Coordinates of C-alpha atoms in Angstrom, one line a residue:
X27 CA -16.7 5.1 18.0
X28 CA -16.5 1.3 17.3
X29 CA -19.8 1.7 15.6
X30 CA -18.2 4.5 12.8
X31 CA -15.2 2.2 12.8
X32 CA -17.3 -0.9 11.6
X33 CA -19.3 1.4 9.4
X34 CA -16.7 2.7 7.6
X35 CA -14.5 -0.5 7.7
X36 CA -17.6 -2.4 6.0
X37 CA -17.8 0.7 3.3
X38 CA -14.0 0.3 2.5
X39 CA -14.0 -3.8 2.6
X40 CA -17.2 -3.7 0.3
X41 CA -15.2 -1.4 -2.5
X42 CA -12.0 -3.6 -1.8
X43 CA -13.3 -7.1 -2.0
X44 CA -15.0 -5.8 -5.7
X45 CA -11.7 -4.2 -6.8
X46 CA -9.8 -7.4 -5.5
X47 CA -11.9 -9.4 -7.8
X48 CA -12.2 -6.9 -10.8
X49 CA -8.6 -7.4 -10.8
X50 CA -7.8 -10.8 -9.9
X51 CA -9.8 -11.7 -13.4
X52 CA -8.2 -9.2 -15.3
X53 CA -4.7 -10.8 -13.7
X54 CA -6.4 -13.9 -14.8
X55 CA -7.3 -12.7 -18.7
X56 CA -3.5 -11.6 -18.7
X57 CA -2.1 -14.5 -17.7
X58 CA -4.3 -16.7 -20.4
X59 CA -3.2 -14.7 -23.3
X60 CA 0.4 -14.3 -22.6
X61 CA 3.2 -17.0 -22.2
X62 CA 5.0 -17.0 -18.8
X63 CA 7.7 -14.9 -20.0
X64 CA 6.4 -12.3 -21.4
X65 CA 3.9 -11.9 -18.6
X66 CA 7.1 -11.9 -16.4
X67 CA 8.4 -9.2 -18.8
X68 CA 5.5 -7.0 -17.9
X69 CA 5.8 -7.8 -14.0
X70 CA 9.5 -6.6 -13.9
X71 CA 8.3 -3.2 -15.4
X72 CA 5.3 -2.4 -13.2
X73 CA 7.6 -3.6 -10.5
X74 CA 10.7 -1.4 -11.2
X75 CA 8.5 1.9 -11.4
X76 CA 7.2 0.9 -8.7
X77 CA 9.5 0.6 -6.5
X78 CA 11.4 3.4 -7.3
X79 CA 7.9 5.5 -7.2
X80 CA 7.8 3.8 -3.4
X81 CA 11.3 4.7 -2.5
X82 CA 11.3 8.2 -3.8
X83 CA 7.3 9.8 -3.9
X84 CA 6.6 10.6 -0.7
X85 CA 3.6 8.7 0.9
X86 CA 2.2 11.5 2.7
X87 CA -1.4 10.4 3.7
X88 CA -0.6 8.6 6.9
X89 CA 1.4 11.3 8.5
X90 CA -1.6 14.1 7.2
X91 CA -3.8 11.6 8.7
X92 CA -2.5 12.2 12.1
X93 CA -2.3 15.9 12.0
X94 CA -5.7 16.5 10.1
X95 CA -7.5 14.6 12.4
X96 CA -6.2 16.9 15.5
X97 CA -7.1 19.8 13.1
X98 CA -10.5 18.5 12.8
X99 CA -11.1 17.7 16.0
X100 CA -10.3 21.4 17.3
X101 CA -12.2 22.6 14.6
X102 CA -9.0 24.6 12.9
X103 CA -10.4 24.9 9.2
X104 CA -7.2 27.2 8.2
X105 CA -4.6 24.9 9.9
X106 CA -6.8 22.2 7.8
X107 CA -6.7 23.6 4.6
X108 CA -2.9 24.4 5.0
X109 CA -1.7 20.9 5.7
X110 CA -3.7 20.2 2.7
X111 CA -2.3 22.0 0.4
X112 CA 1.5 21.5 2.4
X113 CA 0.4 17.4 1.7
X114 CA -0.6 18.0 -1.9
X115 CA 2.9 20.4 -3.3
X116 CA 5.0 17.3 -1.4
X117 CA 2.9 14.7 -3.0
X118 CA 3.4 16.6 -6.2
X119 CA 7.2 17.5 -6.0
X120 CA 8.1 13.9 -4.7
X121 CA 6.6 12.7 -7.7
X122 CA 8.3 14.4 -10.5
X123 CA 11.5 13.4 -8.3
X124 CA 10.4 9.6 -8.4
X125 CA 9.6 10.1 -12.4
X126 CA 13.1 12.0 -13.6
X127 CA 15.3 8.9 -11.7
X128 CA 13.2 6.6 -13.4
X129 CA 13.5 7.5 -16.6
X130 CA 17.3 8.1 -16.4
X131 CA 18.1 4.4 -14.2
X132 CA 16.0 2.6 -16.4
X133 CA 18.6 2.5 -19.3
X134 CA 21.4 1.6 -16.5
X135 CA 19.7 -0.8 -14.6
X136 CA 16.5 -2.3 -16.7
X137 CA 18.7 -4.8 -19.2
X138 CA 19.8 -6.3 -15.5
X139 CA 16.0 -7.2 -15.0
X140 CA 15.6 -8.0 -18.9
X141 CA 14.3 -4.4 -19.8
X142 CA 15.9 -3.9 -23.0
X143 CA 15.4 -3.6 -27.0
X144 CA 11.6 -2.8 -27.7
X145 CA 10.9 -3.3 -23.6
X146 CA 12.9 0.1 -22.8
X147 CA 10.9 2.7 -24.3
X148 CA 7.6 0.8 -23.1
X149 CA 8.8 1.2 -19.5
X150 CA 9.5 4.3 -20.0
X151 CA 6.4 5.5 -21.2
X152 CA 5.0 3.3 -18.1
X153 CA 7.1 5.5 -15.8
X154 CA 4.8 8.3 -16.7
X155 CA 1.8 6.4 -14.2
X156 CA 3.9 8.3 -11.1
X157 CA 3.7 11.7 -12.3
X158 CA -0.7 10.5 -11.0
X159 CA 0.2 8.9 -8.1
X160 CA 0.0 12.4 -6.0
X161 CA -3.4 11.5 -3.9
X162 CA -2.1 11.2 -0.6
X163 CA -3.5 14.4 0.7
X164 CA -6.5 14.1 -1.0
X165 CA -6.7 10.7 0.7
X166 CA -6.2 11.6 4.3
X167 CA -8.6 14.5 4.3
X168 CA -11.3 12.2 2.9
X169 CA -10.5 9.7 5.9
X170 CA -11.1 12.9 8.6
X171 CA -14.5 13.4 6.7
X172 CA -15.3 9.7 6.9
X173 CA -15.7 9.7 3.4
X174 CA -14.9 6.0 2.7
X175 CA -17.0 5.3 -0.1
X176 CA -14.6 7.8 -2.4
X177 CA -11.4 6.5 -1.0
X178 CA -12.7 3.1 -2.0
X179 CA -14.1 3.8 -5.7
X180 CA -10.3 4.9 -6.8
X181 CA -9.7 1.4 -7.1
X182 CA -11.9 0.0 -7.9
X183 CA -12.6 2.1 -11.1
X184 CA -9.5 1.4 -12.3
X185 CA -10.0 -2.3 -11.9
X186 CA -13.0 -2.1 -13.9
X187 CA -11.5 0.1 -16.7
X188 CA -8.7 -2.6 -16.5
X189 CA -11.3 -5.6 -16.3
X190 CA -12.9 -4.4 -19.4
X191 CA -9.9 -3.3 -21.5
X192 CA -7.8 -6.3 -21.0
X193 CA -11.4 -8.6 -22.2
X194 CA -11.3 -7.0 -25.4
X195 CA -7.6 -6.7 -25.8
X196 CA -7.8 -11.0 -24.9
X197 CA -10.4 -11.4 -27.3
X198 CA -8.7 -9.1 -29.9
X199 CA -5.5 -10.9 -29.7
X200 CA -3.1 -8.1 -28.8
X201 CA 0.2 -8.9 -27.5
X202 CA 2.1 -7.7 -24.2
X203 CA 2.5 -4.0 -25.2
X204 CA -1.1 -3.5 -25.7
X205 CA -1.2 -4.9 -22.3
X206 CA 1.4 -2.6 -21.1
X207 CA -0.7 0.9 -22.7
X208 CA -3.8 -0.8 -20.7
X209 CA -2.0 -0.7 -17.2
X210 CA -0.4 2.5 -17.7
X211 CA -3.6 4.2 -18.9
X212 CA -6.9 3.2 -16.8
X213 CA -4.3 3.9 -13.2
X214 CA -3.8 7.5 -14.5
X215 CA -7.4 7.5 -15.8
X216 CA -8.2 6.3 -12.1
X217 CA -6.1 8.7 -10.1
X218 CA -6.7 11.6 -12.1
X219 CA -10.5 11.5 -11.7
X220 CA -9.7 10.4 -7.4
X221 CA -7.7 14.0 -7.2
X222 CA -10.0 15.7 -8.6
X223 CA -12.7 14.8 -6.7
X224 CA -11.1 14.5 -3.5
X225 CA -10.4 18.9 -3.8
X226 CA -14.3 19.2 -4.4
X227 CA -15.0 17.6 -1.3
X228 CA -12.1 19.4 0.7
X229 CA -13.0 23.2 -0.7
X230 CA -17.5 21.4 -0.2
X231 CA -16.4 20.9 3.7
X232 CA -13.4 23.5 4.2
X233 CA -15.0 27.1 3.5
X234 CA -11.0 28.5 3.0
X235 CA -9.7 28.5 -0.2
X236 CA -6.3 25.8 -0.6
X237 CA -4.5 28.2 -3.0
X238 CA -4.1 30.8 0.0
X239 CA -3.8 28.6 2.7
X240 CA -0.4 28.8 4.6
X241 CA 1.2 25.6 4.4
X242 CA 4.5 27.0 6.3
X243 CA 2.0 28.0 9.1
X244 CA -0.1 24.8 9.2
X245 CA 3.4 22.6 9.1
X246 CA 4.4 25.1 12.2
X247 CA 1.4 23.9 13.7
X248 CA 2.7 19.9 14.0
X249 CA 5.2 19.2 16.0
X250 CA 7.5 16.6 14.2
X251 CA 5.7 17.3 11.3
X252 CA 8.4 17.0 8.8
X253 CA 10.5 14.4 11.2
X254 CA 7.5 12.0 10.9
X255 CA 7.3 12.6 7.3
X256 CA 10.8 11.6 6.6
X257 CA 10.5 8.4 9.1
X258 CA 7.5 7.1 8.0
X259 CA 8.6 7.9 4.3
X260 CA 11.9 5.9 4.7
X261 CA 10.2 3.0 6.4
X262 CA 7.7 2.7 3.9
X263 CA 10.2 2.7 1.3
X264 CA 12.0 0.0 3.3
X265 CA 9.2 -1.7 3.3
X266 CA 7.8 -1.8 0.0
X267 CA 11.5 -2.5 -1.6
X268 CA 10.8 -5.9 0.1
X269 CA 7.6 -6.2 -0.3
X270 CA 7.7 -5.5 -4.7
X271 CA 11.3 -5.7 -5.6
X272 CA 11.2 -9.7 -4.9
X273 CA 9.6 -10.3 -8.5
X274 CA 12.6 -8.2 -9.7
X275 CA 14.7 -10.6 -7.4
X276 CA 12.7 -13.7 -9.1
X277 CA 12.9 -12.3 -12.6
X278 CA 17.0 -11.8 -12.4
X279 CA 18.1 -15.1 -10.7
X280 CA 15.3 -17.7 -11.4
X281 CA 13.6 -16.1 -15.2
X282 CA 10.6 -14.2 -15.9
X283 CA 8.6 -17.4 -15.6
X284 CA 9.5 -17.7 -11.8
X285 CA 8.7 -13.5 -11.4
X286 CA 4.7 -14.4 -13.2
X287 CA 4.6 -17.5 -10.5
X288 CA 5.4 -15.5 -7.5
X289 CA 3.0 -12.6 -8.8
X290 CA -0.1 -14.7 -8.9
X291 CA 0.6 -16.7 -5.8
X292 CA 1.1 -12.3 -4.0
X293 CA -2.4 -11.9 -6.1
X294 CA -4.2 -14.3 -4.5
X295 CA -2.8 -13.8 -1.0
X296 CA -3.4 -10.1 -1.5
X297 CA -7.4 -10.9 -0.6
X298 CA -5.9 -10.6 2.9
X299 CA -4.5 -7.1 2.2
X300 CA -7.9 -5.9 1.0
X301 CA -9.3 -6.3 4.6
X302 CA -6.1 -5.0 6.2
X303 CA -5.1 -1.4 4.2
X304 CA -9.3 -0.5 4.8
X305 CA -8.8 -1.6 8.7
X306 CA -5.8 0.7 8.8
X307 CA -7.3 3.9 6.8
X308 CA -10.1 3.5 9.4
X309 CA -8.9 3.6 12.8
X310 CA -5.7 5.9 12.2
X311 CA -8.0 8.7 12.9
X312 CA -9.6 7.3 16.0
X313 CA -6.2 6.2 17.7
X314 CA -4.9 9.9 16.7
X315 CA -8.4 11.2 18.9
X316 CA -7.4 8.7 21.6
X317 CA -4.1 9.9 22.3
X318 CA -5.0 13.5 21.7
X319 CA -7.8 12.5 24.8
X320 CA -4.8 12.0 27.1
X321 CA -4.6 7.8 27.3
X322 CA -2.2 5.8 26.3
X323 CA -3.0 3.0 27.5
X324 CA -6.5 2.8 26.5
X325 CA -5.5 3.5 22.7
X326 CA -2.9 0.9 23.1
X327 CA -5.3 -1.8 24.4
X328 CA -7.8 -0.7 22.1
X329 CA -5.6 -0.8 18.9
X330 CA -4.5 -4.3 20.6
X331 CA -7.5 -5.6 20.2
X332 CA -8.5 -4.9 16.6
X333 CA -5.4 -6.2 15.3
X334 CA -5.6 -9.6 17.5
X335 CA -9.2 -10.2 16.1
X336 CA -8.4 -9.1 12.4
X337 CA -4.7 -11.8 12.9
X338 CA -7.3 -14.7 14.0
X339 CA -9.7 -14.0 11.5
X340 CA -6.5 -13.9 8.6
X341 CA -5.6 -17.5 9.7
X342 CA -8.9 -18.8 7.9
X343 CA -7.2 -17.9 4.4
X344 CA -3.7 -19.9 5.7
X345 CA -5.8 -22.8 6.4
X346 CA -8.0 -22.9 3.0
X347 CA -4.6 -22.2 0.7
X348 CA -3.4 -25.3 2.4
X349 CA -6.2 -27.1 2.0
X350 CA -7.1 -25.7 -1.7
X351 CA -4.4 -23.6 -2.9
X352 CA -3.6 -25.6 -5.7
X353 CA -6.8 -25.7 -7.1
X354 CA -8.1 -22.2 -7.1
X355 CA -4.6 -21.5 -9.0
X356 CA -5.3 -23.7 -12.1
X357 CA -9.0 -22.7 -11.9
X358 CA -8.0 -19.0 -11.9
X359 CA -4.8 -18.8 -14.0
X360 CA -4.5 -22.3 -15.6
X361 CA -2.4 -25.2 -15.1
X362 CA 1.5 -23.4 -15.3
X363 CA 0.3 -21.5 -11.9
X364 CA -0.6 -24.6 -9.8
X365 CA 3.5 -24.8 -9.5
X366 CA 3.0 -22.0 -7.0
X367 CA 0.6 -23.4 -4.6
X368 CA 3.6 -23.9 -1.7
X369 CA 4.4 -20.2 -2.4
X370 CA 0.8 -19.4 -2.0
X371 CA 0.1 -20.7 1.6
X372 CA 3.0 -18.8 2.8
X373 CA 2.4 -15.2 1.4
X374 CA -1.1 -15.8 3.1
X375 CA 0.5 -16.4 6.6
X376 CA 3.0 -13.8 6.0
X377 CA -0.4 -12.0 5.1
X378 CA -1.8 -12.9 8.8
X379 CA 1.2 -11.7 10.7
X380 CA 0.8 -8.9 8.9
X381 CA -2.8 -7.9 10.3
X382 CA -1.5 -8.9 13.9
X383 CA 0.1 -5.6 13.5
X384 CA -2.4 -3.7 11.3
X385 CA -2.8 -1.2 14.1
X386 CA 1.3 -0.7 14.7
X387 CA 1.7 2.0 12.2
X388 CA -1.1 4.7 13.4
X389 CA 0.0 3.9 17.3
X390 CA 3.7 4.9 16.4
X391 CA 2.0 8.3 14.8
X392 CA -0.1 8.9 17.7
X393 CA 2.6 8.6 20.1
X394 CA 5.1 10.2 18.3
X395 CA 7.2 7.9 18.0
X396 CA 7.5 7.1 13.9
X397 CA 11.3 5.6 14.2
X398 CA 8.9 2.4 15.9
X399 CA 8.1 1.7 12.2
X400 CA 11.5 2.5 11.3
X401 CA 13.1 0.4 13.5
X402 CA 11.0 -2.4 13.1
X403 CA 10.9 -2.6 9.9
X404 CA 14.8 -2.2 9.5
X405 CA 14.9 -5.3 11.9
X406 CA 12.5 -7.2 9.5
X407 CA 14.2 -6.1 6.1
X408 CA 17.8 -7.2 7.7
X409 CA 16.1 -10.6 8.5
X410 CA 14.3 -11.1 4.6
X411 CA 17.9 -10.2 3.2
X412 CA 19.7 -12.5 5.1
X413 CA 16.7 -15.3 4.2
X414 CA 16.6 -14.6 0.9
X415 CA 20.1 -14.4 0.4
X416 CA 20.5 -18.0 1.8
X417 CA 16.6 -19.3 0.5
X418 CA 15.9 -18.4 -3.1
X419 CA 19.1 -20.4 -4.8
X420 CA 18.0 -24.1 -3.3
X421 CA 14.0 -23.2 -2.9
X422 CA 13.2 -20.5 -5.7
X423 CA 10.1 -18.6 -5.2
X424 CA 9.3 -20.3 -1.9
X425 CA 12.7 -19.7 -0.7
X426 CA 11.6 -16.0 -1.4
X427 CA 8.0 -16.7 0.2
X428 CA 10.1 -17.8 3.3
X429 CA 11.6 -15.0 3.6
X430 CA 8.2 -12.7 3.4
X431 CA 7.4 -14.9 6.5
X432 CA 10.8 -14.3 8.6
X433 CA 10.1 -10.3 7.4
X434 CA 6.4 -10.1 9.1
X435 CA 7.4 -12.3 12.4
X436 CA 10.6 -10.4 13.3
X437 CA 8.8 -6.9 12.3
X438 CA 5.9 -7.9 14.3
X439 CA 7.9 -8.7 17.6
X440 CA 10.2 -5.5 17.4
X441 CA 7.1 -3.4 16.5
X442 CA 4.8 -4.7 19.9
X443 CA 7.4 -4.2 22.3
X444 CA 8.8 -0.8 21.4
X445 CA 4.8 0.1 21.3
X446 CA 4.2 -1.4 24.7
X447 CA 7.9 0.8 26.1
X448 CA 6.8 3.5 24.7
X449 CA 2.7 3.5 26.1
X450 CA 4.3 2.4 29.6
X451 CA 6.6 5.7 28.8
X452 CA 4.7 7.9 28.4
X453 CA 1.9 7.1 30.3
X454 CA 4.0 7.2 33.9
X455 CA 5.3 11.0 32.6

């Protein structure tokens, strides 16, 4: 098992750490041919869709990731093909959801952020990006098939359309709109292809057809099915409110300067996140098997030890962005950026508390026990508020950086000991 782990951890790092740099140097080309503000301008919008896209469009792949993998391992093709096609029509629906409020809050909300005059109807032609983002399904079938390679080229297609766009767009001398069109279009370009594909290879390995599979019977099939859906829905949106709607935060009470800043000092610390998400996608499936063996405690220590070795291996990053932070951000982005080189170190530790929990997320699943993330999370969240209510007016963007830190610490306490209640639970019933 440790052996397929590695494998299919090395497959996923290999297409991360290429996407990670396809689009760190398009990030880069951006940020040469725009001024500050108007690269902010651009930040706010991806950012707004975004996190309204995260609050609202279901996430459904880690949840389908837990229940496919039980399907799979009994060998239940038509319970298989039904939570399929239950993931896809929630993925779907969810999404049109996330694209309608978008669309109408934008003119409401967006002049708060700066989105106004020519910027509206750019964002909202941006917003259109969400109605693609419905691979979730496709993307936890994929990880029961140990299919890595294709999860992994979604990416980092994109980042090379992007790469390669924004080049001649920089040399062409377009301005921020054309930048705009280039995001929007290569991620639907990207996701569109990833769907696709990812039904080939279902219908190639699953011999029933997904149009008359019973999703109502497959759902019947998973206890707490639609309870972990909503939990793990809820904390990700949580989560990711914090985790994106900072720039927005940045944009609205320092300028859209302060929101580009912040962006490249979360690009560059993002390096860590490539080696976390593919560390994730690759053991969920393994700790599901564990528990589904009968041992919590094994899955518990085992999941343990992963994230201890991936947290120690993280602080390496901390230690160079101290050392060298300030230099690989004029080098990459130009001399502006190298006023974010504080902000820098700390999204990179508030990276490495982040992988001392990598594992926290699939052990909550496996246990059956998604309000852990919840609760965690809601613990962390209430922390970064009150941080960032009291940091960002006397420290700006490292106030907010601060604040990312407090987030990860206090999530990562709360989430380890409700795990370790809930193992010591369970394993005396």
């Amino acid at each position: 098992m440790s052996r397929t782990i590695f494998s299919g951890w090395t497959k996923l790092v290999g297409s991360n750490v290429v996407t990670a740099m396809l689009q760190l140097a398009a990030f880069a080309i951006v940020a040469r041919a725009l001024s500050l503000e108007a690269l902010g301008l651009i930040l706010v919008i991806q950012t707004y869709v975004r996190v309204v896209d995260l609050l609202l469009n279901f996430q459904s792949v880690s949840v389908l990731t837990r229940f496919l993998a039980e399907a799979h391992e009994q060998g239940n093709e038509a319970r298989f093909a039904g939570l399929v096609k239950a993931g896809f029509v929630i993925d779907v629906g969810t999404a049109l959801l996330a694209f309608a409020v978008t669309c109408a809050s934008l003119p409401l909300i967006g002049p708060i952020f700066g989105i106004d005059g020519d910027w509206l109807p750019l964002a909202t032609a941006y917003a259109t990006v969400i109605l693609t983002r419905t691979f979730g399904s496709g993307e936890a079938a994929l990880r029961c098939y140990d299919r890595f390679w294709t999860i992994g080229l979604r990416p980092a297609i994109q980042a090379a359309l992007l790469l390669a766009a924004t080049t001649v767009a920089w040399v062409a001398d377009a301005g921020p709109a054309t930048f705009l069109w280039i995001w929007l279009v290569t991620e639907a370009l990207a996701n569109i292809a990833f769907i696709c594909w990812s039904i080939f290879i279902v219908r190639s390995n699953n011999q029933r057809s997904l149009v008359s599979a019973s999703a109502r019977q497959a759902i019947a099939e998973s206890p707490r099915f639609w309870a972990s859906m909503w939990q793990i829905n809820i904390t990700s949106g949580i989560r990711m409110l914090s985790q994106d709607a900072d720039l927005l935060v940045a944009a609205s009470l320092v300028g859209p300067a302060a929101a580009s800043l912040l962006k490249a000092a979360k690009s560059l610390a993002s390096v860590i996140g490539q080696l976390s998400r593919p560390l994730q996608q690759v053991v969920s499936a393994p700790i599901a098997r564990l528990r589904a063996q009968g041992s919590p405690s094994d899955m518990q220590s085992y999941a343990w030890r992963i994230s201890l070795f991936a947290g120690m291996a993280s602080f390496l990053f901390v230690a160079g962005s101290a050392v060298a932070g300030g230099l690989v951000l004029w080098l990459v982005y130009g001399l502006p950026f190298v006023e974010a080189h504080m902000a820098l170190t700390l999204m990179m530790a508030t990276a490495m508390l982040y992988m001392f929990g990598v594992t926290l997320l699939p052990l909550g699943l496996a246990l059956d026990r998604p309000d852990i993330s919840l609760v965690s999370t809601l613990a962390g969240t209430l922390a970064f508020a009150l941080a960032l209510a009291a940091l960002v007016g006397p420290f700006g963007i490292e106030g907010i950086a601060i604040a990312h830190v407090i987030l990860n610490a206090v999530w990562l306490a709360v989430g380890w000991s409700l795990i370790h209640k809930a193992v010591q639970k369970q394993a005396a019933e």
